[in-house]
């Protein structure tokens, strides 16, 4: 019988008030139940919110360097537990062990960055226009942050949100995706073991439509950070707009890699394989379009398809596996649907386009890595996010055309250009509409200490990661200290 897990609310591990649970299964073999997790309801969220505000009162008075010390210990614990967490993550969401280790490492990096920020967390001091007067800005925490996170980076993405929020002095309510509740639990355990005051973090499991919505709609959760689909993000945007909440959205992508005729083709080949099929294509940053210069098109496509054909599918825990399963049945159906759309649109299916044969993978949500060539700019296959192992290849004649095609989608998260021409590369950096541009590297591989986010319908102007996310989780307080001993009127006395 699989273990039954709990929420963490009010400083304790507690069963949901609904009495309801959902099953978490291994996507590589759905017969394996990893655990039963709470299907939380509105009452659980209400309790979490009350508790978080109590936690906030303790936490906001803790000096930022001490908050940082706790996050450093969280980083140490995640490092000690890296292998155990990576294995748990592979079992519950399927990506290969090398990648789940990387995912935990991204959490560790984020913890250490946050720890160091505890001794920085800069405000500014600027001259006042008046004599004997100081003018400064400092940061205050906002209060309670609601964090709603996806399945594909079950450690990296929650920590991107949670650690900066905590470092700035906020309490958090964390709702992980229903596909990855175990990794979420292990993260909260690390926080508590590191000495975080218990009511500063609340873990509420459950569905987006019930538990997630209850967090977003609760009037006492003034900050919401969400990573997921553009459709859900837009709905959240409406609610948060109506309720005057601060909202950070990280949503869809349709990222392209441009390969020019002067590129190092071997390098580009390794890059596209990793970008398109790493995490089984289930990254917001995945390379889902390849814009291939006509002069290298046929040769590159042939070698690419040979390599794709050889990619080994399987259980991510096995060292020989290169590509794991999709997360669940709806994800697999969506991929099948898009392959059908590609066929109907007249694109040429070069490799993949089917589930693998054989009994061995028959109990998992596997799909063969797939390449379509002859894809038309503007077609649905070229425009819409699939979130699976499907690469659309578009033939291009020039860098200008490639940039136009790159920019011709509603999203703008990541982008990549392989070229030997430094002038062209810099032009592309300026003209490509995306939050991230890689030169001679694939569209995936963002590092924890740089801003991460996208333009257009990928986001709403905020960034995670690096120094910038600390602005999202702080209120700016402007302070004037007038030590002149008399009334000084700004603008008026200054220019008398
Ligand atoms: C995501 O796909 O949502 O750059 C995050 C990358 C990872 C993070 C991806 N470091 O691909």
CSV table of C-alpha atoms and ligand atoms in Angstrom, one decimal:
chain,number,residue,atom,x,y,z
A,1,UNK,CA,0.0,0.0,0.0
A,2,UNK,CA,1.5,3.3,-1.0
A,3,UNK,CA,2.3,5.9,1.6
A,4,UNK,CA,-0.2,8.7,2.4
A,5,UNK,CA,1.3,12.1,2.5
A,6,UNK,CA,0.1,15.3,4.2
A,7,UNK,CA,0.0,19.1,3.8
A,8,UNK,CA,2.2,21.3,5.9
A,9,UNK,CA,-0.1,24.0,7.4
A,10,UNK,CA,0.0,25.8,10.7
A,11,UNK,CA,3.5,24.5,11.5
A,12,UNK,CA,2.4,20.8,11.4
A,13,UNK,CA,1.9,18.0,8.9
A,14,UNK,CA,-1.8,17.7,8.6
A,15,UNK,CA,-4.4,15.7,6.6
A,16,UNK,CA,-6.6,17.7,4.3
A,17,UNK,CA,-10.0,18.9,5.7
A,18,UNK,CA,-11.6,17.5,2.6
A,19,UNK,CA,-10.5,13.9,3.5
A,20,UNK,CA,-9.7,13.4,-0.2
A,21,UNK,CA,-6.5,12.3,-1.8
A,22,UNK,CA,-5.1,11.8,-5.3
A,23,UNK,CA,-2.6,9.2,-6.5
A,24,UNK,CA,0.8,10.0,-7.8
A,25,UNK,CA,2.1,7.5,-10.3
A,26,UNK,CA,5.3,6.9,-12.1
A,27,UNK,CA,5.0,8.0,-15.8
A,28,UNK,CA,7.5,5.4,-16.9
A,29,UNK,CA,5.3,2.7,-15.5
A,30,UNK,CA,1.9,3.8,-14.4
A,31,UNK,CA,1.3,0.6,-12.4
A,32,UNK,CA,3.7,2.1,-9.8
A,33,UNK,CA,1.9,4.3,-7.2
A,34,UNK,CA,4.4,6.6,-5.5
A,35,UNK,CA,2.0,7.9,-2.9
A,36,UNK,CA,-1.4,9.4,-2.1
A,37,UNK,CA,-1.4,13.2,-1.6
A,38,UNK,CA,-4.0,15.6,-0.3
A,39,UNK,CA,-6.7,17.0,-2.6
A,40,UNK,CA,-6.9,20.2,-0.5
A,41,UNK,CA,-9.9,22.5,-0.5
A,42,UNK,CA,-10.7,26.0,0.3
A,43,UNK,CA,-10.7,25.5,4.0
A,44,UNK,CA,-7.1,24.1,3.9
A,45,UNK,CA,-6.0,27.2,2.0
A,46,UNK,CA,-7.8,29.5,4.5
A,47,UNK,CA,-5.9,27.9,7.3
A,48,UNK,CA,-2.6,28.1,5.4
A,49,UNK,CA,-3.2,31.8,4.8
A,50,UNK,CA,-3.9,32.5,8.5
A,51,UNK,CA,-0.8,30.6,9.5
A,52,UNK,CA,1.4,32.2,6.9
A,53,UNK,CA,0.6,35.7,8.3
A,54,UNK,CA,1.6,34.5,11.8
A,55,UNK,CA,4.8,33.2,10.3
A,56,UNK,CA,5.4,36.5,8.5
A,57,UNK,CA,5.3,38.4,11.8
A,58,UNK,CA,8.3,36.4,13.1
A,59,UNK,CA,10.1,36.2,9.8
A,60,UNK,CA,10.0,39.9,8.7
A,61,UNK,CA,11.8,40.8,12.0
A,62,UNK,CA,14.6,38.3,11.4
A,63,UNK,CA,17.5,40.2,9.9
A,64,UNK,CA,18.0,39.4,6.2
A,65,UNK,CA,21.6,38.0,6.7
A,66,UNK,CA,20.1,35.5,9.2
A,67,UNK,CA,17.4,34.6,6.7
A,68,UNK,CA,20.2,34.0,4.3
A,69,UNK,CA,22.0,31.8,6.8
A,70,UNK,CA,18.9,29.5,6.9
A,71,UNK,CA,18.8,29.4,3.1
A,72,UNK,CA,22.4,28.5,3.0
A,73,UNK,CA,21.7,25.5,5.3
A,74,UNK,CA,18.8,24.6,3.0
A,75,UNK,CA,21.3,24.6,0.1
A,76,UNK,CA,23.7,22.4,2.1
A,77,UNK,CA,20.9,19.9,2.9
A,78,UNK,CA,19.7,19.8,-0.7
A,79,UNK,CA,23.4,19.1,-1.7
A,80,UNK,CA,23.6,16.2,0.9
A,81,UNK,CA,20.2,14.8,-0.3
A,82,UNK,CA,20.8,15.5,-4.0
A,83,UNK,CA,20.9,11.9,-5.1
A,84,UNK,CA,17.8,10.8,-3.1
A,85,UNK,CA,15.8,13.8,-4.3
A,86,UNK,CA,16.9,13.3,-7.9
A,87,UNK,CA,15.8,9.6,-7.8
A,88,UNK,CA,12.4,10.5,-6.3
A,89,UNK,CA,12.0,13.2,-8.9
A,90,UNK,CA,12.8,10.8,-11.8
A,91,UNK,CA,10.3,8.3,-10.4
A,92,UNK,CA,7.5,10.8,-10.2
A,93,UNK,CA,8.0,12.8,-13.4
A,94,UNK,CA,10.2,10.7,-15.6
A,95,UNK,CA,13.1,12.8,-16.8
A,96,UNK,CA,16.5,11.1,-16.8
A,97,UNK,CA,18.6,11.0,-13.7
A,98,UNK,CA,21.3,13.3,-15.1
A,99,UNK,CA,18.6,15.9,-15.6
A,100,UNK,CA,16.9,15.5,-12.2
A,101,UNK,CA,20.3,15.9,-10.6
A,102,UNK,CA,20.7,19.1,-12.6
A,103,UNK,CA,17.3,20.2,-11.4
A,104,UNK,CA,18.2,19.7,-7.8
A,105,UNK,CA,21.5,21.5,-8.5
A,106,UNK,CA,19.6,24.5,-9.8
A,107,UNK,CA,17.8,24.6,-6.4
A,108,UNK,CA,21.1,24.5,-4.6
A,109,UNK,CA,22.5,27.3,-6.7
A,110,UNK,CA,19.4,29.3,-6.1
A,111,UNK,CA,19.8,28.7,-2.3
A,112,UNK,CA,23.4,29.9,-2.2
A,113,UNK,CA,22.6,32.9,-4.4
A,114,UNK,CA,19.8,33.8,-2.0
A,115,UNK,CA,22.0,33.3,1.0
A,116,UNK,CA,24.6,35.8,-0.4
A,117,UNK,CA,21.8,38.2,-1.2
A,118,UNK,CA,21.0,38.3,2.5
A,119,UNK,CA,24.1,40.4,3.0
A,120,UNK,CA,23.4,42.6,0.0
A,121,UNK,CA,19.7,43.3,-0.5
A,122,UNK,CA,20.6,46.8,-1.5
A,123,UNK,CA,18.6,49.9,-1.1
A,124,UNK,CA,20.0,53.2,-2.5
A,125,UNK,CA,21.1,56.5,-1.0
A,126,UNK,CA,20.9,59.5,-3.3
A,127,UNK,CA,21.5,63.2,-2.6
A,128,UNK,CA,18.5,65.2,-1.6
A,129,UNK,CA,17.9,68.5,-3.4
A,130,UNK,CA,17.8,70.2,0.0
A,131,UNK,CA,20.5,70.8,2.5
A,132,UNK,CA,20.8,68.7,5.7
A,133,UNK,CA,18.5,66.1,4.3
A,134,UNK,CA,19.1,62.5,3.3
A,135,UNK,CA,17.1,60.6,0.7
A,136,UNK,CA,17.1,56.8,0.6
A,137,UNK,CA,15.2,53.7,-0.5
A,138,UNK,CA,15.0,50.5,1.4
A,139,UNK,CA,13.1,47.3,0.9
A,140,UNK,CA,10.2,45.8,2.9
A,141,UNK,CA,8.7,42.4,2.4
A,142,UNK,CA,5.2,42.3,0.9
A,143,UNK,CA,3.7,39.7,3.2
A,144,UNK,CA,2.5,36.3,2.0
A,145,UNK,CA,3.3,34.9,-1.5
A,146,UNK,CA,1.3,32.2,-3.2
A,147,UNK,CA,3.5,30.0,-5.4
A,148,UNK,CA,2.0,27.8,-8.0
A,149,UNK,CA,4.5,25.6,-9.9
A,150,UNK,CA,4.6,23.2,-12.8
A,151,UNK,CA,5.8,19.6,-13.1
A,152,UNK,CA,8.7,19.9,-15.4
A,153,UNK,CA,11.2,21.5,-13.0
A,154,UNK,CA,9.9,20.3,-9.6
A,155,UNK,CA,12.8,21.6,-7.6
A,156,UNK,CA,14.3,24.5,-9.7
A,157,UNK,CA,11.1,26.4,-10.4
A,158,UNK,CA,9.7,26.3,-6.8
A,159,UNK,CA,13.1,27.4,-5.4
A,160,UNK,CA,13.4,30.2,-8.0
A,161,UNK,CA,10.2,31.6,-6.5
A,162,UNK,CA,10.5,30.5,-2.9
A,163,UNK,CA,14.0,31.4,-1.9
A,164,UNK,CA,13.9,35.0,-3.1
A,165,UNK,CA,10.5,35.4,-1.5
A,166,UNK,CA,11.8,34.1,1.8
A,167,UNK,CA,15.0,36.0,1.7
A,168,UNK,CA,13.0,39.2,1.2
A,169,UNK,CA,11.1,38.4,4.4
A,170,UNK,CA,7.9,37.0,3.0
A,171,UNK,CA,6.0,33.9,4.2
A,172,UNK,CA,5.0,31.5,1.4
A,173,UNK,CA,2.2,29.2,0.4
A,174,UNK,CA,3.4,26.6,-2.0
A,175,UNK,CA,1.2,24.5,-4.3
A,176,UNK,CA,3.3,22.1,-6.4
A,177,UNK,CA,1.8,20.5,-9.6
A,178,UNK,CA,-0.2,17.3,-8.9
A,179,UNK,CA,2.3,15.3,-10.9
A,180,UNK,CA,5.2,16.2,-8.6
A,181,UNK,CA,4.0,16.4,-5.0
A,182,UNK,CA,6.8,14.2,-3.6
A,183,UNK,CA,9.6,16.6,-4.7
A,184,UNK,CA,7.6,19.4,-3.2
A,185,UNK,CA,7.4,17.6,0.1
A,186,UNK,CA,11.1,16.9,0.1
A,187,UNK,CA,11.8,20.6,-0.5
A,188,UNK,CA,9.7,21.6,2.4
A,189,UNK,CA,11.3,19.0,4.6
A,190,UNK,CA,14.7,20.5,3.8
A,191,UNK,CA,13.5,24.0,4.7
A,192,UNK,CA,12.2,22.8,8.1
A,193,UNK,CA,15.3,20.8,8.8
A,194,UNK,CA,17.4,23.8,8.1
A,195,UNK,CA,15.6,25.7,10.9
A,196,UNK,CA,13.0,27.8,9.0
A,197,UNK,CA,10.4,28.9,11.5
A,198,UNK,CA,7.5,26.5,10.8
A,199,UNK,CA,4.7,28.9,9.9
A,200,UNK,CA,6.8,30.7,7.3
A,201,UNK,CA,6.2,27.9,4.8
A,202,UNK,CA,2.9,26.2,4.0
A,203,UNK,CA,2.6,23.3,1.6
A,204,UNK,CA,-0.8,22.8,0.1
A,205,UNK,CA,-1.3,19.9,-2.3
A,206,UNK,CA,-4.1,19.6,-4.7
A,207,UNK,CA,-5.5,20.7,-8.1
A,208,UNK,CA,-5.0,24.0,-9.8
A,209,UNK,CA,-8.7,24.5,-10.2
A,210,UNK,CA,-9.5,24.0,-6.5
A,211,UNK,CA,-6.4,24.6,-4.3
A,212,UNK,CA,-4.6,26.8,-6.8
A,213,UNK,CA,-7.7,29.0,-7.4
A,214,UNK,CA,-8.3,29.3,-3.7
A,215,UNK,CA,-4.8,30.7,-3.2
A,216,UNK,CA,-5.1,33.1,-6.1
A,217,UNK,CA,-8.6,34.3,-5.0
A,218,UNK,CA,-7.8,34.7,-1.4
A,219,UNK,CA,-7.7,38.4,-0.6
A,220,UNK,CA,-4.9,38.0,1.9
A,221,UNK,CA,-2.4,36.6,-0.5
A,222,UNK,CA,-1.1,39.8,-2.2
A,223,UNK,CA,1.7,38.2,-4.3
A,224,UNK,CA,1.2,35.4,-6.8
A,225,UNK,CA,3.9,33.7,-8.8
A,226,UNK,CA,2.8,31.2,-11.5
A,227,UNK,CA,4.6,29.1,-14.1
A,228,UNK,CA,2.4,27.2,-16.5
A,229,UNK,CA,0.2,27.6,-19.5
A,230,UNK,CA,-0.6,31.0,-21.1
A,231,UNK,CA,-4.3,30.2,-20.9
A,232,UNK,CA,-4.2,29.7,-17.1
A,233,UNK,CA,-1.9,32.6,-16.7
A,234,UNK,CA,-4.3,35.0,-18.5
A,235,UNK,CA,-7.1,33.9,-16.2
A,236,UNK,CA,-4.9,34.5,-13.2
A,237,UNK,CA,-4.0,37.9,-14.6
A,238,UNK,CA,-7.7,38.8,-14.7
A,239,UNK,CA,-8.2,37.8,-11.1
A,240,UNK,CA,-5.1,39.4,-9.8
A,241,UNK,CA,-5.8,42.6,-11.8
A,242,UNK,CA,-9.3,42.8,-10.2
A,243,UNK,CA,-7.9,42.2,-6.7
A,244,UNK,CA,-4.8,44.5,-7.1
A,245,UNK,CA,-2.4,41.7,-6.6
A,246,UNK,CA,1.2,41.6,-7.7
A,247,UNK,CA,1.6,38.7,-10.2
A,248,UNK,CA,4.6,37.2,-12.0
A,249,UNK,CA,3.7,35.0,-14.9
A,250,UNK,CA,6.1,32.6,-16.7
A,251,UNK,CA,4.2,30.9,-19.5
A,252,UNK,CA,4.5,29.3,-22.9
A,253,UNK,CA,7.3,29.2,-25.5
A,254,UNK,CA,7.9,28.2,-29.1
A,255,UNK,CA,11.6,28.6,-29.1
A,256,UNK,CA,13.6,28.5,-32.3
A,257,UNK,CA,17.2,27.6,-33.0
A,258,UNK,CA,18.6,29.2,-36.1
A,259,UNK,CA,21.4,27.4,-37.8
A,260,UNK,CA,23.2,29.4,-40.4
A,261,UNK,CA,25.4,28.0,-43.2
A,262,UNK,CA,28.6,29.2,-41.5
A,263,UNK,CA,27.8,27.4,-38.3
A,264,UNK,CA,29.8,24.6,-36.7
A,265,UNK,CA,27.3,21.9,-37.7
A,266,UNK,CA,28.5,19.2,-35.3
A,267,UNK,CA,28.1,21.6,-32.4
A,268,UNK,CA,24.6,22.7,-33.7
A,269,UNK,CA,23.6,19.0,-34.0
A,270,UNK,CA,24.5,18.3,-30.4
A,271,UNK,CA,22.7,21.5,-29.4
A,272,UNK,CA,19.4,20.8,-31.2
A,273,UNK,CA,19.3,17.2,-29.9
A,274,UNK,CA,19.7,18.4,-26.3
A,275,UNK,CA,17.4,21.5,-26.8
A,276,UNK,CA,14.6,19.6,-28.5
A,277,UNK,CA,14.5,16.3,-26.7
A,278,UNK,CA,16.0,17.0,-23.2
A,279,UNK,CA,13.2,16.6,-20.6
A,280,UNK,CA,11.3,14.9,-23.5
A,281,UNK,CA,10.7,18.4,-24.9
A,282,UNK,CA,8.8,19.4,-21.8
A,283,UNK,CA,10.5,22.7,-21.1
A,284,UNK,CA,9.2,26.2,-21.6
A,285,UNK,CA,12.7,26.7,-23.0
A,286,UNK,CA,12.7,23.6,-25.3
A,287,UNK,CA,13.8,24.0,-28.9
A,288,UNK,CA,10.6,23.3,-30.8
A,289,UNK,CA,11.6,25.0,-34.1
A,290,UNK,CA,14.7,24.6,-36.1
A,291,UNK,CA,15.3,27.3,-38.7
A,292,UNK,CA,17.8,25.8,-41.0
A,293,UNK,CA,19.7,27.6,-43.7
A,294,UNK,CA,19.0,26.2,-47.1
A,295,UNK,CA,22.7,25.6,-47.9
A,296,UNK,CA,23.1,23.2,-45.0
A,297,UNK,CA,19.5,22.0,-44.8
A,298,UNK,CA,19.5,18.6,-46.4
A,299,UNK,CA,22.8,17.5,-45.0
A,300,UNK,CA,22.0,18.6,-41.5
A,301,UNK,CA,18.5,17.2,-41.5
A,302,UNK,CA,19.8,13.8,-42.6
A,303,UNK,CA,22.3,13.5,-39.8
A,304,UNK,CA,19.8,14.9,-37.3
A,305,UNK,CA,17.3,12.3,-38.2
A,306,UNK,CA,19.8,9.5,-37.9
A,307,UNK,CA,20.8,10.7,-34.4
A,308,UNK,CA,17.1,11.1,-33.4
A,309,UNK,CA,16.3,7.6,-34.5
A,310,UNK,CA,19.0,6.3,-32.2
A,311,UNK,CA,17.9,8.1,-29.1
A,312,UNK,CA,17.2,5.5,-26.4
A,313,UNK,CA,13.8,5.8,-24.7
A,314,UNK,CA,13.2,4.3,-21.3
A,315,UNK,CA,13.0,4.6,-17.5
A,316,UNK,CA,15.0,7.6,-16.5
A,317,UNK,CA,16.5,5.7,-13.6
A,318,UNK,CA,18.4,3.5,-16.0
A,319,UNK,CA,21.8,4.8,-17.0
A,320,UNK,CA,21.3,3.9,-20.7
A,321,UNK,CA,18.2,6.0,-21.1
A,322,UNK,CA,18.4,9.3,-23.0
A,323,UNK,CA,14.8,10.3,-23.2
A,324,UNK,CA,12.1,9.6,-20.6
A,325,UNK,CA,8.4,9.4,-20.9
A,326,UNK,CA,5.9,12.3,-21.1
A,327,UNK,CA,4.3,13.3,-17.8
A,328,UNK,CA,0.9,11.8,-18.2
A,329,UNK,CA,-1.8,10.6,-20.6
A,330,UNK,CA,-3.2,14.1,-21.6
A,331,UNK,CA,0.4,15.2,-22.4
A,332,UNK,CA,0.8,12.1,-24.7
A,333,UNK,CA,-2.6,12.7,-26.3
A,334,UNK,CA,-1.6,16.3,-27.0
A,335,UNK,CA,1.6,15.2,-28.8
A,336,UNK,CA,-0.4,12.7,-30.9
A,337,UNK,CA,-2.8,15.4,-31.8
A,338,UNK,CA,-0.1,17.8,-33.0
A,339,UNK,CA,1.5,15.0,-35.0
A,340,UNK,CA,-1.8,14.6,-36.7
A,341,UNK,CA,-2.1,18.3,-37.2
A,342,UNK,CA,1.5,18.4,-38.7
A,343,UNK,CA,0.5,15.6,-41.2
A,344,UNK,CA,-2.7,17.3,-42.2
A,345,UNK,CA,-0.8,20.6,-42.7
A,346,UNK,CA,1.4,18.8,-45.2
A,347,UNK,CA,4.6,18.8,-43.2
A,348,UNK,CA,6.9,15.9,-43.9
A,349,UNK,CA,7.3,13.5,-41.0
A,350,UNK,CA,10.9,12.5,-41.1
A,351,UNK,CA,11.3,10.4,-37.9
A,352,UNK,CA,9.2,9.3,-35.0
A,353,UNK,CA,5.6,10.2,-35.1
A,354,UNK,CA,4.5,7.1,-33.1
A,355,UNK,CA,4.6,5.5,-29.7
A,356,UNK,CA,7.5,3.0,-29.3
A,357,UNK,CA,6.7,-0.7,-30.0
A,358,UNK,CA,7.4,-3.5,-27.6
A,359,UNK,CA,6.1,-4.5,-24.2
A,360,UNK,CA,8.9,-3.0,-22.2
A,361,UNK,CA,7.7,0.6,-22.5
A,362,UNK,CA,4.0,-0.4,-22.9
A,363,UNK,CA,3.1,0.8,-19.4
A,364,UNK,CA,4.6,4.3,-19.6
A,365,UNK,CA,3.7,7.5,-21.5
A,366,UNK,CA,6.4,7.2,-24.0
A,367,UNK,CA,6.5,8.7,-27.5
A,368,UNK,CA,9.3,8.5,-30.1
A,369,UNK,CA,11.3,11.8,-30.6
A,370,UNK,CA,9.8,13.3,-33.7
A,371,UNK,CA,11.0,15.6,-36.5
A,372,UNK,CA,8.9,17.3,-39.1
A,373,UNK,CA,10.6,19.0,-42.1
A,374,UNK,CA,9.1,21.3,-44.7
A,375,UNK,CA,7.1,23.0,-41.9
A,376,UNK,CA,5.6,26.3,-43.1
A,377,UNK,CA,6.0,29.5,-41.1
A,378,UNK,CA,2.5,30.4,-39.8
A,379,UNK,CA,1.2,26.8,-39.6
A,380,UNK,CA,-0.1,25.5,-36.3
A,381,UNK,CA,2.8,23.1,-35.9
A,382,UNK,CA,5.1,26.1,-36.2
A,383,UNK,CA,3.1,28.4,-34.0
A,384,UNK,CA,1.7,26.4,-31.1
A,385,UNK,CA,3.4,25.1,-28.0
A,386,UNK,CA,3.3,21.3,-27.9
A,387,UNK,CA,5.4,20.6,-24.8
A,388,UNK,CA,6.7,17.3,-26.1
A,389,UNK,CA,9.4,15.7,-28.2
A,390,UNK,CA,8.4,17.2,-31.5
A,391,UNK,CA,10.7,19.4,-33.6
A,392,UNK,CA,9.5,21.5,-36.5
A,393,UNK,CA,12.1,22.3,-39.2
A,394,UNK,CA,11.7,25.4,-41.3
A,395,UNK,CA,14.0,26.1,-44.3
A,396,UNK,CA,15.3,29.7,-44.3
A,397,UNK,CA,17.3,31.7,-46.9
A,398,UNK,CA,18.9,34.4,-44.8
A,399,UNK,CA,19.5,35.6,-41.3
A,400,UNK,CA,16.9,38.4,-41.8
A,401,UNK,CA,14.3,35.8,-42.8
A,402,UNK,CA,15.2,33.6,-39.9
A,403,UNK,CA,14.8,36.4,-37.4
A,404,UNK,CA,11.4,37.3,-38.9
A,405,UNK,CA,10.2,33.7,-38.6
A,406,UNK,CA,11.6,33.5,-35.1
A,407,UNK,CA,9.6,36.6,-34.2
A,408,UNK,CA,6.4,35.5,-35.9
A,409,UNK,CA,5.0,33.7,-32.9
A,410,UNK,CA,3.0,34.9,-29.9
A,411,UNK,CA,5.7,33.8,-27.5
A,412,UNK,CA,9.2,35.0,-26.7
A,413,UNK,CA,11.0,33.1,-24.1
A,414,UNK,CA,14.3,31.6,-25.4
A,415,UNK,CA,16.1,31.6,-28.7
A,416,UNK,CA,19.3,30.4,-30.2
A,417,UNK,CA,21.6,31.2,-33.1
A,418,UNK,CA,24.5,29.0,-34.4
A,419,UNK,CA,26.8,31.0,-36.6
A,420,UNK,CA,30.5,31.9,-37.1
A,421,UNK,CA,29.6,35.5,-38.0
A,422,UNK,CA,30.0,37.8,-35.1
A,423,UNK,CA,28.3,40.7,-36.8
A,424,UNK,CA,25.2,38.6,-37.6
A,425,UNK,CA,25.2,37.3,-34.0
A,426,UNK,CA,25.1,40.7,-32.5
A,427,UNK,CA,22.4,41.8,-34.9
A,428,UNK,CA,20.3,38.8,-33.9
A,429,UNK,CA,20.8,39.6,-30.2
A,430,UNK,CA,19.3,43.0,-30.8
A,431,UNK,CA,16.5,41.9,-33.2
A,432,UNK,CA,15.3,38.6,-31.8
A,433,UNK,CA,12.2,39.1,-29.7
A,434,UNK,CA,12.9,36.8,-26.7
A,435,UNK,CA,13.9,37.2,-23.0
A,436,UNK,CA,16.9,34.9,-23.6
A,437,UNK,CA,19.2,34.5,-26.6
A,438,UNK,CA,21.9,32.0,-26.8
A,439,UNK,CA,24.7,32.2,-29.3
A,440,UNK,CA,26.2,28.8,-30.3
A,441,UNK,CA,24.3,27.1,-27.5
A,442,UNK,CA,20.8,25.6,-27.5
A,443,UNK,CA,17.7,27.3,-26.1
A,444,UNK,CA,17.9,25.5,-22.8
A,445,UNK,CA,20.4,25.9,-20.0
A,446,UNK,CA,19.5,29.0,-18.1
A,447,UNK,CA,21.7,29.6,-15.0
A,448,UNK,CA,20.2,30.4,-11.6
A,449,UNK,CA,22.0,33.8,-11.1
A,450,UNK,CA,20.7,35.5,-14.3
A,451,UNK,CA,17.3,36.9,-15.0
A,452,UNK,CA,14.9,34.3,-16.6
A,453,UNK,CA,11.7,35.2,-18.4
A,454,UNK,CA,10.2,36.1,-21.7
A,455,UNK,CA,8.5,38.8,-23.7
A,456,UNK,CA,5.2,38.9,-25.5
A,457,UNK,CA,2.7,36.3,-24.3
A,458,UNK,CA,5.3,34.3,-22.5
A,459,UNK,CA,5.3,36.6,-19.5
A,460,UNK,CA,4.0,39.9,-18.0
A,461,UNK,CA,7.2,41.8,-17.6
A,462,UNK,CA,8.8,40.2,-14.6
A,463,UNK,CA,11.9,38.0,-14.4
A,464,UNK,CA,12.8,35.2,-12.1
A,465,UNK,CA,16.4,34.3,-11.2
A,466,UNK,CA,19.4,36.5,-10.6
A,467,UNK,CA,19.1,39.9,-9.0
A,468,UNK,CA,15.9,41.0,-10.6
A,469,UNK,CA,13.5,38.7,-8.9
A,470,UNK,CA,14.3,40.4,-5.5
A,471,UNK,CA,12.4,43.4,-6.7
A,472,UNK,CA,9.3,41.4,-7.3
A,473,UNK,CA,9.2,40.1,-3.7
A,474,UNK,CA,10.0,43.5,-2.1
A,475,UNK,CA,8.1,46.7,-1.5
A,476,UNK,CA,10.3,49.8,-1.9
A,477,UNK,CA,10.1,52.2,1.0
A,478,UNK,CA,11.4,55.6,0.3
A,479,UNK,CA,12.8,57.4,3.3
A,480,UNK,CA,13.7,61.1,3.8
A,481,UNK,CA,15.5,62.3,6.9
A,482,UNK,CA,15.6,66.0,7.4
A,483,UNK,CA,18.0,67.0,10.1
A,484,UNK,CA,18.0,70.8,9.3
A,485,UNK,CA,15.6,71.5,12.2
A,486,UNK,CA,13.3,73.6,10.0
A,487,UNK,CA,10.5,73.1,7.5
A,488,UNK,CA,12.1,72.7,4.0
A,489,UNK,CA,9.7,72.5,1.1
A,490,UNK,CA,10.9,70.4,-1.8
A,491,UNK,CA,10.5,72.0,-5.2
A,492,UNK,CA,9.6,75.3,-3.6
A,493,UNK,CA,12.4,76.2,-1.2
A,494,UNK,CA,15.0,74.5,-3.4
A,495,UNK,CA,14.7,77.1,-6.2
A,496,UNK,CA,13.9,80.3,-4.3
B,1,LIG,C1,11.4,25.7,-17.8
B,1,LIG,O1,11.4,25.1,-18.8
B,1,LIG,O2,10.3,26.1,-17.3
B,1,LIG,O3,17.0,26.8,-19.0
B,1,LIG,C2,12.6,26.1,-17.0
B,1,LIG,C3,16.5,25.7,-18.8
B,1,LIG,C4,16.3,25.3,-17.3
B,1,LIG,C5,15.1,25.9,-16.8
B,1,LIG,C6,13.9,25.6,-17.6
B,1,LIG,N1,17.4,25.8,-16.5
B,1,LIG,O4,16.1,25.0,-19.6
